[in-house]
Amino acid sequence: MLAWAAAWLVLAALACVRLLRAASQPERPVKNGYRWLAVATACVAGGATVQEAFGGLAGGAQPLRLADLISMAALPALAIGLATLTSRLAPAAGDTRTGRGMLIDSCLLAAALFVVLLVALFGPDYVPVEVGRAAFALALIRPVADLVVLGVVLRFVVRSASLTALPVLALTALVAADSLAVADRVAGQVPGLGSQLAVAAALALLALAPTRTPAFASPVVANTVIASTGDRPGSRGFAAMVSSPVTRLVRSDRAWSSPATVAALAATAVAAIVVTGFAVAGRPLLASPLAAAGSVVVLLLVARLAGLTRQATAVAEAAQESDWMFRALAGTTSDAVLICGRDGTIEYASQSVGEFGYAPTDLTGRRLSDIVHPEDRPAAIRAALTRLRATAGTAAFAGRVRGADGSWRYVESTLSRYGAADEPARLLITAQDVSDRVALRRRLTQLTYHDGLTGLPNRVYVEERVRDCDEHDLAGAILIDFDGYAAVNEIAGHASGDLVLAQAARRIRAAVPQAATVARWGGDEFAVLLGPDDLGSPATAQDVTELAERLAGLIAAEPFSVAGKEVALTASVGAAIASPNEAGLVLSHAETALAKAQDAGVGRVEIFAAAMHAEAERRLELAASLSLAIAGHELDVEYLPVIDLTSSKVRGVEAAPRWARGREPVAPAEFLAVAEESGLIVQLGRWLLREACRQVATWRAAGNEIGISVPCTARQVSEPGFGDLVLAALDEAGLPPESLTLEVTERVLTASSPPVAADLAGLRGKGIRLGLDCFGTGLVSLASLRNAAVDVVKIDASYVAGLEADPTLAALTRSIIQLGRDLGIEVVANGIERPEQRWRLESMGCEFGQGPGVAAPMPASEPDPPPTVQAVDTACTTAG
């Protein structure tokens, strides 16, 4: 006796310790739920111990003594504990049909089990003993209460079986313990071993109850997510909307297979079988109690079946509503809507398939794979299988489908499962024709990465490709720039210039390997990118060099045909070999080489070398320093005298800028080239013109009537307002216009645009003289000199240097001098270095000369220019 009491107390203590530890969790429902389960455990153990150790205490009939009341207190504690633990999973408050059905299921289960106990366990002992009805009724209070509570907690099992299974099994063990105890008492015995073991099992099951609750999603959050996904526009929103009636249908249909309903119906069936079996076997039955309990069971069963019938009707109505809503929505959306079976057969097509040229009946019965492009079928099959195997969610598919006219249309589709979970899987597809969008995207890509005139890739494409390449993807780059292309546009017009570029693009494309990339780099420049295997296996530096030279020769070998005329052009070419560690710099290296080729003349080919990079860096540094020097007035002006070879008198001076970078003089040719390239020549020329005019005005005020020559580049004279700038400089210095000579190169005269030519003519009309510098090196011939609007011609120094060694140069020099005399143009021989050259020029009739052999340069600090060449010679001798 005491051994059983001790065993129950030990089990109860273990169970209470575990349950109270679980009650330390922060969530209030979990904390309170485990506390109530601990109370139920203590009540079960306490009631059984008091009953076993003391035989009950005073008060009432034996089943209602204090020990029984303590044990019965465990029932509401257990029910409250399970209800609190599963409160987070309670159904929505408005779902009254579910709650009513659960109540009927609970009552039906309790009544059916009571019938089973009444027939199988209580009846055989009650009839022979002839216990009084009142005593028997009192004896049944505890098992009936157990059964009622068992029916109540059945709904909590539906919420979470893993959390409530062991406590419910413990309650079932209590039902068995109390039922066996009733049978023993009816037979006139004390509760036996079976009842004691059942109590121990109940305590053990409570001790093993799970103490960790799963993480549950909040119904509010879940509903919010569902609502938000269903409200999205487009095909995804449509899929969510048409799936909501199906979801309601599934939820209604699941009521038939609810665990509570199945358990109640199964208990009812077992009760019917037990009653029938005992009746057939002739076993004693309690007629009156059995009739009352059976009537209750029948009424509850009828009520439950009526409820299930109403639910079945609701399911059918929901299915019809779902189908009607689906067809209504499918008829209003602009997307094509299809329903396909698991085998891919189209079962339904909306009217919107007319956008693809189909009637709905044209697609019904066809295989979906028949209208999907073969290359896109694998992706479509994967998306379909993913959705058919899942009960929720959507999948996206983008690809091509065949239209009724045989064309391929680009579509964006959303795929989802359609129908209840226990129905044959079907696929809901909503598709939107995006062919126009795809065509527009391709058009934008074409415009972004290709040149509209030649159809070749453009600079953006080339730069992105080089940026994405690694060191093994490039062998080299070639840049091609046409010499004199600007003259084609000015003479023949821009349309003719575009035609030349189109012909050049075809010529270059045909001359390079097919795998190489040919692009229009910009303006009249083209780029060629070479891969590692385009010129050989692998391509070498020599291969790249030979291709660059071949392209330059190909362009110069054959003229371009424009409007029935032949236009001969040459090209400057710069090439660079891709370095293993600097593949991204190959284009900048090619640009450096191209600049070198352009500086060297026309039709030149240059291959990038490390020295070019250093030179380019020096040019950048010089450009930055020169800009600061001009702004800070750190440059000087040196004046180169022009003398009369006959009288040795100084007739004028030429202004030449000089620059010392720190203490290091910079060669004029170097920093003037940097100024021209960077655009600083405009600012430098403006300063030089004002400074020279001011200095010569000072000399003229001192009585030396000399003129000033100022060199001007093409960029300077092309600058808007150049004519006004020249006149303003004269006005500031107070110089007469005829004292100023503007020296320009032959290229300025031949390639100037009409507005520039008009400005120069306007200045000449105001008395300013125009000089032609470096004559003999450009495009102006002796014949065209007759029509050139110039006042001074300066023979290039290369002619003077070759007078004695080259008879041809001597003859040309004599012709230039004679033609100048005939046309009334002043001729100046530049670069005289030796007396012999001066005497030879003087014998040819040349009047004026310039160079260190006749007069040394003068700094601006000289108060007066030397009046005669003898003074200059003396100054040179002293300096030497």
mmCIF file of C-alpha atoms in Angstrom, residues 437-764:
data_model
loop_
_atom_site.group_PDB
_atom_site.id
_atom_site.type_symbol
_atom_site.label_atom_id
_atom_site.label_comp_id
_atom_site.label_asym_id
_atom_site.label_seq_id
_atom_site.Cartn_x
_atom_site.Cartn_y
_atom_site.Cartn_z
ATOM 1 C CA ARG A 437 9.200 45.276 -74.433
ATOM 2 C CA VAL A 438 11.887 42.776 -75.464
ATOM 3 C CA ALA A 439 12.199 44.407 -78.898
ATOM 4 C CA LEU A 440 12.539 47.831 -77.279
ATOM 5 C CA ARG A 441 15.187 46.504 -74.882
ATOM 6 C CA ARG A 442 17.142 45.051 -77.797
ATOM 7 C CA ARG A 443 16.816 48.289 -79.706
ATOM 8 C CA LEU A 444 18.133 50.272 -76.754
ATOM 9 C CA THR A 445 21.018 47.837 -76.409
ATOM 10 C CA GLN A 446 21.784 48.230 -80.109
ATOM 11 C CA LEU A 447 21.754 52.020 -79.821
ATOM 12 C CA THR A 448 23.856 51.943 -76.670
ATOM 13 C CA TYR A 449 26.577 49.642 -77.939
ATOM 14 C CA HIS A 450 26.600 50.150 -81.733
ATOM 15 C CA ASP A 451 27.295 52.982 -84.133
ATOM 16 C CA GLY A 452 24.322 54.017 -86.231
ATOM 17 C CA LEU A 453 26.353 55.013 -89.306
ATOM 18 C CA THR A 454 28.614 52.005 -89.763
ATOM 19 C CA GLY A 455 26.711 49.361 -87.790
ATOM 20 C CA LEU A 456 29.914 48.532 -85.919
ATOM 21 C CA PRO A 457 30.235 48.377 -82.134
ATOM 22 C CA ASN A 458 30.961 51.760 -80.596
ATOM 23 C CA ARG A 459 33.404 53.054 -78.022
ATOM 24 C CA VAL A 460 31.161 52.127 -75.067
ATOM 25 C CA TYR A 461 31.095 48.503 -76.210
ATOM 26 C CA VAL A 462 34.862 48.357 -76.685
ATOM 27 C CA GLU A 463 35.638 49.920 -73.314
ATOM 28 C CA GLU A 464 33.234 47.574 -71.489
ATOM 29 C CA ARG A 465 34.687 44.560 -73.255
ATOM 30 C CA VAL A 466 38.231 45.536 -72.298
ATOM 31 C CA ARG A 467 37.090 46.182 -68.718
ATOM 32 C CA ASP A 468 35.546 42.708 -68.525
ATOM 33 C CA CYS A 469 38.535 40.939 -70.112
ATOM 34 C CA ASP A 470 41.233 39.269 -68.116
ATOM 35 C CA GLU A 471 44.902 39.173 -69.035
ATOM 36 C CA HIS A 472 44.465 36.128 -71.306
ATOM 37 C CA ASP A 473 41.586 37.487 -73.441
ATOM 38 C CA LEU A 474 43.422 40.227 -75.369
ATOM 39 C CA ALA A 475 46.463 40.217 -77.648
ATOM 40 C CA GLY A 476 46.454 43.883 -78.636
ATOM 41 C CA ALA A 477 44.562 46.939 -79.865
ATOM 42 C CA ILE A 478 44.896 49.111 -82.962
ATOM 43 C CA LEU A 479 43.521 52.647 -83.361
ATOM 44 C CA ILE A 480 43.158 54.195 -86.842
ATOM 45 C CA ASP A 481 42.659 57.910 -87.509
ATOM 46 C CA PHE A 482 42.198 59.352 -91.017
ATOM 47 C CA ASP A 483 44.523 62.211 -91.981
ATOM 48 C CA GLY A 484 42.822 65.198 -93.533
ATOM 49 C CA TYR A 485 39.303 63.848 -93.033
ATOM 50 C CA ALA A 486 38.029 67.271 -91.914
ATOM 51 C CA ALA A 487 38.740 68.599 -95.394
ATOM 52 C CA VAL A 488 36.416 65.963 -96.889
ATOM 53 C CA ASN A 489 33.505 67.242 -94.783
ATOM 54 C CA GLU A 490 34.247 70.873 -95.610
ATOM 55 C CA ILE A 491 34.779 70.352 -99.333
ATOM 56 C CA ALA A 492 32.358 67.559 -100.191
ATOM 57 C CA GLY A 493 29.890 67.904 -97.324
ATOM 58 C CA HIS A 494 29.052 65.804 -94.274
ATOM 59 C CA ALA A 495 27.005 63.299 -96.276
ATOM 60 C CA SER A 496 30.066 62.504 -98.374
ATOM 61 C CA GLY A 497 32.172 62.291 -95.233
ATOM 62 C CA ASP A 498 29.726 59.760 -93.770
ATOM 63 C CA LEU A 499 29.953 57.733 -96.971
ATOM 64 C CA VAL A 500 33.745 57.668 -96.659
ATOM 65 C CA LEU A 501 33.444 56.382 -93.083
ATOM 66 C CA ALA A 502 31.007 53.658 -94.120
ATOM 67 C CA GLN A 503 33.380 52.524 -96.884
ATOM 68 C CA ALA A 504 36.311 52.636 -94.482
ATOM 69 C CA ALA A 505 34.417 50.501 -91.959
ATOM 70 C CA ARG A 506 33.764 47.813 -94.588
ATOM 71 C CA ARG A 507 37.380 47.950 -95.762
ATOM 72 C CA ILE A 508 38.787 47.553 -92.244
ATOM 73 C CA ARG A 509 36.283 44.835 -91.322
ATOM 74 C CA ALA A 510 37.273 42.821 -94.385
ATOM 75 C CA ALA A 511 40.998 43.183 -93.660
ATOM 76 C CA VAL A 512 41.047 41.893 -90.078
ATOM 77 C CA PRO A 513 40.315 38.344 -88.840
ATOM 78 C CA GLN A 514 36.652 37.454 -88.471
ATOM 79 C CA ALA A 515 36.952 36.882 -84.718
ATOM 80 C CA ALA A 516 38.496 40.307 -84.084
ATOM 81 C CA THR A 517 36.345 43.221 -82.932
ATOM 82 C CA VAL A 518 36.171 46.243 -85.241
ATOM 83 C CA ALA A 519 34.510 49.322 -83.750
ATOM 84 C CA ARG A 520 34.035 52.977 -84.509
ATOM 85 C CA TRP A 521 36.060 54.703 -81.830
ATOM 86 C CA GLY A 522 34.608 58.144 -82.542
ATOM 87 C CA GLY A 523 34.647 60.732 -85.348
ATOM 88 C CA ASP A 524 36.983 59.411 -88.037
ATOM 89 C CA GLU A 525 38.721 56.950 -85.724
ATOM 90 C CA PHE A 526 38.319 53.174 -85.692
ATOM 91 C CA ALA A 527 39.461 50.574 -83.171
ATOM 92 C CA VAL A 528 40.431 46.937 -83.619
ATOM 93 C CA LEU A 529 40.574 44.556 -80.639
ATOM 94 C CA LEU A 530 42.506 41.339 -81.172
ATOM 95 C CA GLY A 531 42.055 38.177 -79.165
ATOM 96 C CA PRO A 532 44.890 35.799 -78.304
ATOM 97 C CA ASP A 533 44.120 33.481 -81.249
ATOM 98 C CA ASP A 534 42.845 35.970 -83.845
ATOM 99 C CA LEU A 535 46.177 36.313 -85.651
ATOM 100 C CA GLY A 536 47.771 32.999 -84.875
ATOM 101 C CA SER A 537 48.120 30.498 -82.106
ATOM 102 C CA PRO A 538 48.950 32.485 -80.098
ATOM 103 C CA ALA A 539 49.183 35.998 -81.562
ATOM 104 C CA THR A 540 52.541 37.724 -81.148
ATOM 105 C CA ALA A 541 53.654 41.351 -81.026
ATOM 106 C CA GLN A 542 54.964 40.996 -84.559
ATOM 107 C CA ASP A 543 51.527 39.858 -85.759
ATOM 108 C CA VAL A 544 49.873 42.950 -84.259
ATOM 109 C CA THR A 545 52.519 45.232 -85.791
ATOM 110 C CA GLU A 546 52.149 43.691 -89.255
ATOM 111 C CA LEU A 547 48.361 44.036 -89.141
ATOM 112 C CA ALA A 548 48.656 47.724 -88.141
ATOM 113 C CA GLU A 549 51.003 48.412 -91.059
ATOM 114 C CA ARG A 550 48.784 46.459 -93.441
ATOM 115 C CA LEU A 551 45.728 48.531 -92.436
ATOM 116 C CA ALA A 552 47.600 51.805 -92.978
ATOM 117 C CA GLY A 553 48.744 50.643 -96.407
ATOM 118 C CA LEU A 554 45.286 49.366 -97.326
ATOM 119 C CA ILE A 555 43.671 52.731 -96.634
ATOM 120 C CA ALA A 556 46.274 54.698 -98.592
ATOM 121 C CA ALA A 557 46.458 52.234 -101.501
ATOM 122 C CA GLU A 558 42.990 52.810 -102.893
ATOM 123 C CA PRO A 559 40.996 56.081 -102.933
ATOM 124 C CA PHE A 560 37.433 56.279 -101.681
ATOM 125 C CA SER A 561 34.618 56.918 -104.132
ATOM 126 C CA VAL A 562 32.331 59.818 -103.188
ATOM 127 C CA ALA A 563 29.723 61.328 -105.528
ATOM 128 C CA GLY A 564 31.613 60.198 -108.586
ATOM 129 C CA LYS A 565 34.907 61.569 -107.282
ATOM 130 C CA GLU A 566 37.954 59.796 -105.946
ATOM 131 C CA VAL A 567 39.131 60.913 -102.504
ATOM 132 C CA ALA A 568 42.604 59.772 -101.492
ATOM 133 C CA LEU A 569 43.243 59.554 -97.768
ATOM 134 C CA THR A 570 45.961 58.305 -95.487
ATOM 135 C CA ALA A 571 45.686 57.093 -91.930
ATOM 136 C CA SER A 572 47.744 57.417 -88.794
ATOM 137 C CA VAL A 573 47.782 54.156 -86.856
ATOM 138 C CA GLY A 574 48.698 53.471 -83.251
ATOM 139 C CA ALA A 575 48.974 49.937 -81.902
ATOM 140 C CA ALA A 576 49.636 48.439 -78.489
ATOM 141 C CA ILE A 577 50.422 44.928 -77.349
ATOM 142 C CA ALA A 578 48.413 43.743 -74.355
ATOM 143 C CA SER A 579 50.608 43.324 -71.291
ATOM 144 C CA PRO A 580 49.879 40.259 -69.120
ATOM 145 C CA ASN A 581 49.444 42.411 -66.034
ATOM 146 C CA GLU A 582 47.948 45.521 -67.673
ATOM 147 C CA ALA A 583 45.360 44.257 -70.169
ATOM 148 C CA GLY A 584 42.984 47.070 -69.170
ATOM 149 C CA LEU A 585 45.500 49.704 -70.299
ATOM 150 C CA VAL A 586 45.836 48.434 -73.871
ATOM 151 C CA LEU A 587 43.436 51.082 -75.245
ATOM 152 C CA SER A 588 45.145 53.984 -73.500
ATOM 153 C CA HIS A 589 48.484 52.679 -74.747
ATOM 154 C CA ALA A 590 47.111 52.524 -78.293
ATOM 155 C CA GLU A 591 45.869 56.117 -77.954
ATOM 156 C CA THR A 592 49.344 57.197 -76.861
ATOM 157 C CA ALA A 593 50.866 55.467 -79.879
ATOM 158 C CA LEU A 594 48.275 57.080 -82.179
ATOM 159 C CA ALA A 595 49.101 60.530 -80.823
ATOM 160 C CA LYS A 596 52.756 59.812 -81.494
ATOM 161 C CA ALA A 597 51.938 58.787 -85.081
ATOM 162 C CA GLN A 598 49.896 61.947 -85.657
ATOM 163 C CA ASP A 599 52.679 64.151 -84.341
ATOM 164 C CA ALA A 600 55.177 62.444 -86.650
ATOM 165 C CA GLY A 601 53.250 63.316 -89.806
ATOM 166 C CA VAL A 602 50.673 61.634 -92.042
ATOM 167 C CA GLY A 603 50.357 57.953 -92.828
ATOM 168 C CA ARG A 604 52.568 56.933 -89.930
ATOM 169 C CA VAL A 605 52.324 53.754 -87.831
ATOM 170 C CA GLU A 606 53.570 53.733 -84.253
ATOM 171 C CA ILE A 607 53.725 50.830 -81.799
ATOM 172 C CA PHE A 608 53.434 51.669 -78.133
ATOM 173 C CA ALA A 609 56.641 51.556 -76.123
ATOM 174 C CA ALA A 610 57.301 52.289 -72.484
ATOM 175 C CA ALA A 611 59.078 55.522 -73.458
ATOM 176 C CA MET A 612 55.836 56.788 -74.996
ATOM 177 C CA HIS A 613 54.092 56.338 -71.697
ATOM 178 C CA ALA A 614 56.779 58.349 -69.951
ATOM 179 C CA GLU A 615 56.524 60.993 -72.655
ATOM 180 C CA ALA A 616 52.745 61.120 -72.287
ATOM 181 C CA GLU A 617 53.098 61.560 -68.534
ATOM 182 C CA ARG A 618 55.586 64.364 -69.107
ATOM 183 C CA ARG A 619 53.150 66.031 -71.497
ATOM 184 C CA LEU A 620 50.447 65.902 -68.814
ATOM 185 C CA GLU A 621 52.799 67.339 -66.243
ATOM 186 C CA LEU A 622 53.913 70.072 -68.653
ATOM 187 C CA ALA A 623 50.295 70.943 -69.463
ATOM 188 C CA ALA A 624 49.473 71.354 -65.755
ATOM 189 C CA SER A 625 52.602 73.433 -65.107
ATOM 190 C CA LEU A 626 52.079 75.522 -68.244
ATOM 191 C CA SER A 627 48.566 76.420 -67.200
ATOM 192 C CA LEU A 628 49.870 77.711 -63.884
ATOM 193 C CA ALA A 629 52.738 79.514 -65.586
ATOM 194 C CA ILE A 630 50.408 81.363 -67.978
ATOM 195 C CA ALA A 631 48.096 82.355 -65.142
ATOM 196 C CA GLY A 632 51.056 83.535 -63.048
ATOM 197 C CA HIS A 633 52.772 85.459 -65.912
ATOM 198 C CA GLU A 634 55.866 83.271 -65.586
ATOM 199 C CA LEU A 635 56.622 83.128 -69.338
ATOM 200 C CA ASP A 636 58.977 85.439 -71.205
ATOM 201 C CA VAL A 637 59.026 86.731 -74.777
ATOM 202 C CA GLU A 638 62.088 86.559 -76.994
ATOM 203 C CA TYR A 639 62.219 88.637 -80.172
ATOM 204 C CA LEU A 640 63.813 87.268 -83.344
ATOM 205 C CA PRO A 641 64.965 90.138 -85.591
ATOM 206 C CA VAL A 642 64.111 90.184 -89.323
ATOM 207 C CA ILE A 643 66.783 92.159 -91.192
ATOM 208 C CA ASP A 644 67.175 93.658 -94.625
ATOM 209 C CA LEU A 645 69.909 91.534 -96.203
ATOM 210 C CA THR A 646 71.064 94.428 -98.364
ATOM 211 C CA SER A 647 71.288 97.200 -95.773
ATOM 212 C CA SER A 648 71.592 95.027 -92.618
ATOM 213 C CA LYS A 649 68.881 97.098 -90.967
ATOM 214 C CA VAL A 650 66.305 95.544 -88.613
ATOM 215 C CA ARG A 651 62.928 95.756 -90.339
ATOM 216 C CA GLY A 652 60.931 93.894 -87.717
ATOM 217 C CA VAL A 653 60.936 91.261 -85.025
ATOM 218 C CA GLU A 654 59.101 87.971 -84.504
ATOM 219 C CA ALA A 655 57.696 87.325 -81.019
ATOM 220 C CA ALA A 656 58.593 83.881 -79.630
ATOM 221 C CA PRO A 657 57.474 82.696 -76.162
ATOM 222 C CA ARG A 658 60.065 81.212 -73.836
ATOM 223 C CA TRP A 659 59.502 79.220 -70.626
ATOM 224 C CA ALA A 660 61.797 78.095 -67.844
ATOM 225 C CA ARG A 661 60.122 75.480 -65.661
ATOM 226 C CA GLY A 662 61.794 76.220 -62.388
ATOM 227 C CA ARG A 663 65.416 76.572 -63.453
ATOM 228 C CA GLU A 664 65.088 74.197 -66.406
ATOM 229 C CA PRO A 665 64.357 75.820 -69.795
ATOM 230 C CA VAL A 666 61.708 73.961 -71.778
ATOM 231 C CA ALA A 667 62.227 73.695 -75.525
ATOM 232 C CA PRO A 668 59.725 75.929 -77.368
ATOM 233 C CA ALA A 669 58.757 73.122 -79.751
ATOM 234 C CA GLU A 670 57.897 70.886 -76.774
ATOM 235 C CA PHE A 671 55.761 73.220 -74.700
ATOM 236 C CA LEU A 672 54.069 74.767 -77.754
ATOM 237 C CA ALA A 673 53.034 71.266 -78.871
ATOM 238 C CA VAL A 674 51.669 70.609 -75.381
ATOM 239 C CA ALA A 675 49.819 73.925 -75.466
ATOM 240 C CA GLU A 676 48.284 73.100 -78.856
ATOM 241 C CA GLU A 677 47.247 69.621 -77.722
ATOM 242 C CA SER A 678 45.712 70.771 -74.432
ATOM 243 C CA GLY A 679 44.047 73.902 -75.798
ATOM 244 C CA LEU A 680 46.250 76.225 -73.746
ATOM 245 C CA ILE A 681 47.554 77.679 -77.020
ATOM 246 C CA VAL A 682 44.537 79.985 -77.143
ATOM 247 C CA GLN A 683 45.316 81.494 -73.749
ATOM 248 C CA LEU A 684 49.052 81.567 -74.515
ATOM 249 C CA GLY A 685 48.519 83.211 -77.920
ATOM 250 C CA ARG A 686 46.274 85.876 -76.399
ATOM 251 C CA TRP A 687 48.963 86.763 -73.853
ATOM 252 C CA LEU A 688 51.750 86.708 -76.458
ATOM 253 C CA LEU A 689 49.862 89.031 -78.802
ATOM 254 C CA ARG A 690 49.213 91.666 -76.126
ATOM 255 C CA GLU A 691 52.757 91.452 -74.725
ATOM 256 C CA ALA A 692 54.396 91.712 -78.168
ATOM 257 C CA CYS A 693 52.259 94.691 -79.214
ATOM 258 C CA ARG A 694 53.018 96.482 -75.951
ATOM 259 C CA GLN A 695 56.802 95.920 -76.321
ATOM 260 C CA VAL A 696 56.968 97.006 -79.970
ATOM 261 C CA ALA A 697 54.912 100.090 -79.148
ATOM 262 C CA THR A 698 57.572 100.980 -76.580
ATOM 263 C CA TRP A 699 60.310 100.579 -79.167
ATOM 264 C CA ARG A 700 58.425 102.611 -81.748
ATOM 265 C CA ALA A 701 57.913 105.377 -79.210
ATOM 266 C CA ALA A 702 61.701 105.470 -78.811
ATOM 267 C CA GLY A 703 62.110 106.143 -82.538
ATOM 268 C CA ASN A 704 62.621 102.621 -83.943
ATOM 269 C CA GLU A 705 59.957 102.164 -86.616
ATOM 270 C CA ILE A 706 59.880 98.387 -86.716
ATOM 271 C CA GLY A 707 57.056 95.871 -87.162
ATOM 272 C CA ILE A 708 56.058 92.825 -85.122
ATOM 273 C CA SER A 709 55.220 89.320 -86.357
ATOM 274 C CA VAL A 710 53.160 87.041 -84.101
ATOM 275 C CA PRO A 711 52.679 83.317 -84.964
ATOM 276 C CA CYS A 712 49.118 82.020 -84.785
ATOM 277 C CA THR A 713 47.993 78.369 -84.850
ATOM 278 C CA ALA A 714 44.870 76.917 -86.431
ATOM 279 C CA ARG A 715 43.193 76.570 -83.048
ATOM 280 C CA GLN A 716 43.819 80.224 -82.259
ATOM 281 C CA VAL A 717 42.384 81.636 -85.467
ATOM 282 C CA SER A 718 39.390 79.268 -85.204
ATOM 283 C CA GLU A 719 38.506 80.592 -81.759
ATOM 284 C CA PRO A 720 35.353 82.771 -81.832
ATOM 285 C CA GLY A 721 36.200 86.459 -81.501
ATOM 286 C CA PHE A 722 39.782 86.128 -82.758
ATOM 287 C CA GLY A 723 39.485 89.197 -84.987
ATOM 288 C CA ASP A 724 38.154 91.339 -82.138
ATOM 289 C CA LEU A 725 40.993 90.106 -79.900
ATOM 290 C CA VAL A 726 43.627 91.238 -82.423
ATOM 291 C CA LEU A 727 42.087 94.685 -82.866
ATOM 292 C CA ALA A 728 41.765 95.103 -79.090
ATOM 293 C CA ALA A 729 45.473 94.295 -78.595
ATOM 294 C CA LEU A 730 46.429 96.931 -81.167
ATOM 295 C CA ASP A 731 44.193 99.514 -79.539
ATOM 296 C CA GLU A 732 45.612 98.809 -76.053
ATOM 297 C CA ALA A 733 49.207 99.210 -77.312
ATOM 298 C CA GLY A 734 48.466 102.144 -79.640
ATOM 299 C CA LEU A 735 49.995 100.379 -82.659
ATOM 300 C CA PRO A 736 48.915 101.048 -86.222
ATOM 301 C CA PRO A 737 47.448 97.917 -87.930
ATOM 302 C CA GLU A 738 50.128 97.861 -90.674
ATOM 303 C CA SER A 739 52.832 97.280 -88.041
ATOM 304 C CA LEU A 740 51.387 93.837 -87.142
ATOM 305 C CA THR A 741 51.899 90.666 -89.154
ATOM 306 C CA LEU A 742 49.973 87.535 -88.228
ATOM 307 C CA GLU A 743 51.924 84.440 -89.248
ATOM 308 C CA VAL A 744 49.878 81.312 -90.018
ATOM 309 C CA THR A 745 50.808 77.936 -91.458
ATOM 310 C CA GLU A 746 49.820 76.666 -94.885
ATOM 311 C CA ARG A 747 47.271 74.315 -93.253
ATOM 312 C CA VAL A 748 45.382 77.313 -91.824
ATOM 313 C CA LEU A 749 44.978 78.774 -95.296
ATOM 314 C CA THR A 750 43.984 75.527 -96.994
ATOM 315 C CA ALA A 751 41.797 73.890 -94.343
ATOM 316 C CA SER A 752 40.144 76.892 -92.718
ATOM 317 C CA SER A 753 36.378 77.040 -92.633
ATOM 318 C CA PRO A 754 34.617 79.922 -94.411
ATOM 319 C CA PRO A 755 34.047 81.905 -91.162
ATOM 320 C CA VAL A 756 37.786 81.713 -90.303
ATOM 321 C CA ALA A 757 38.796 82.751 -93.805
ATOM 322 C CA ALA A 758 36.364 85.666 -93.601
ATOM 323 C CA ASP A 759 37.873 86.816 -90.269
ATOM 324 C CA LEU A 760 41.392 86.741 -91.697
ATOM 325 C CA ALA A 761 40.280 88.613 -94.789
ATOM 326 C CA GLY A 762 38.565 91.201 -92.578
ATOM 327 C CA LEU A 763 41.721 91.780 -90.540
ATOM 328 C CA ARG A 764 43.781 92.108 -93.718
#
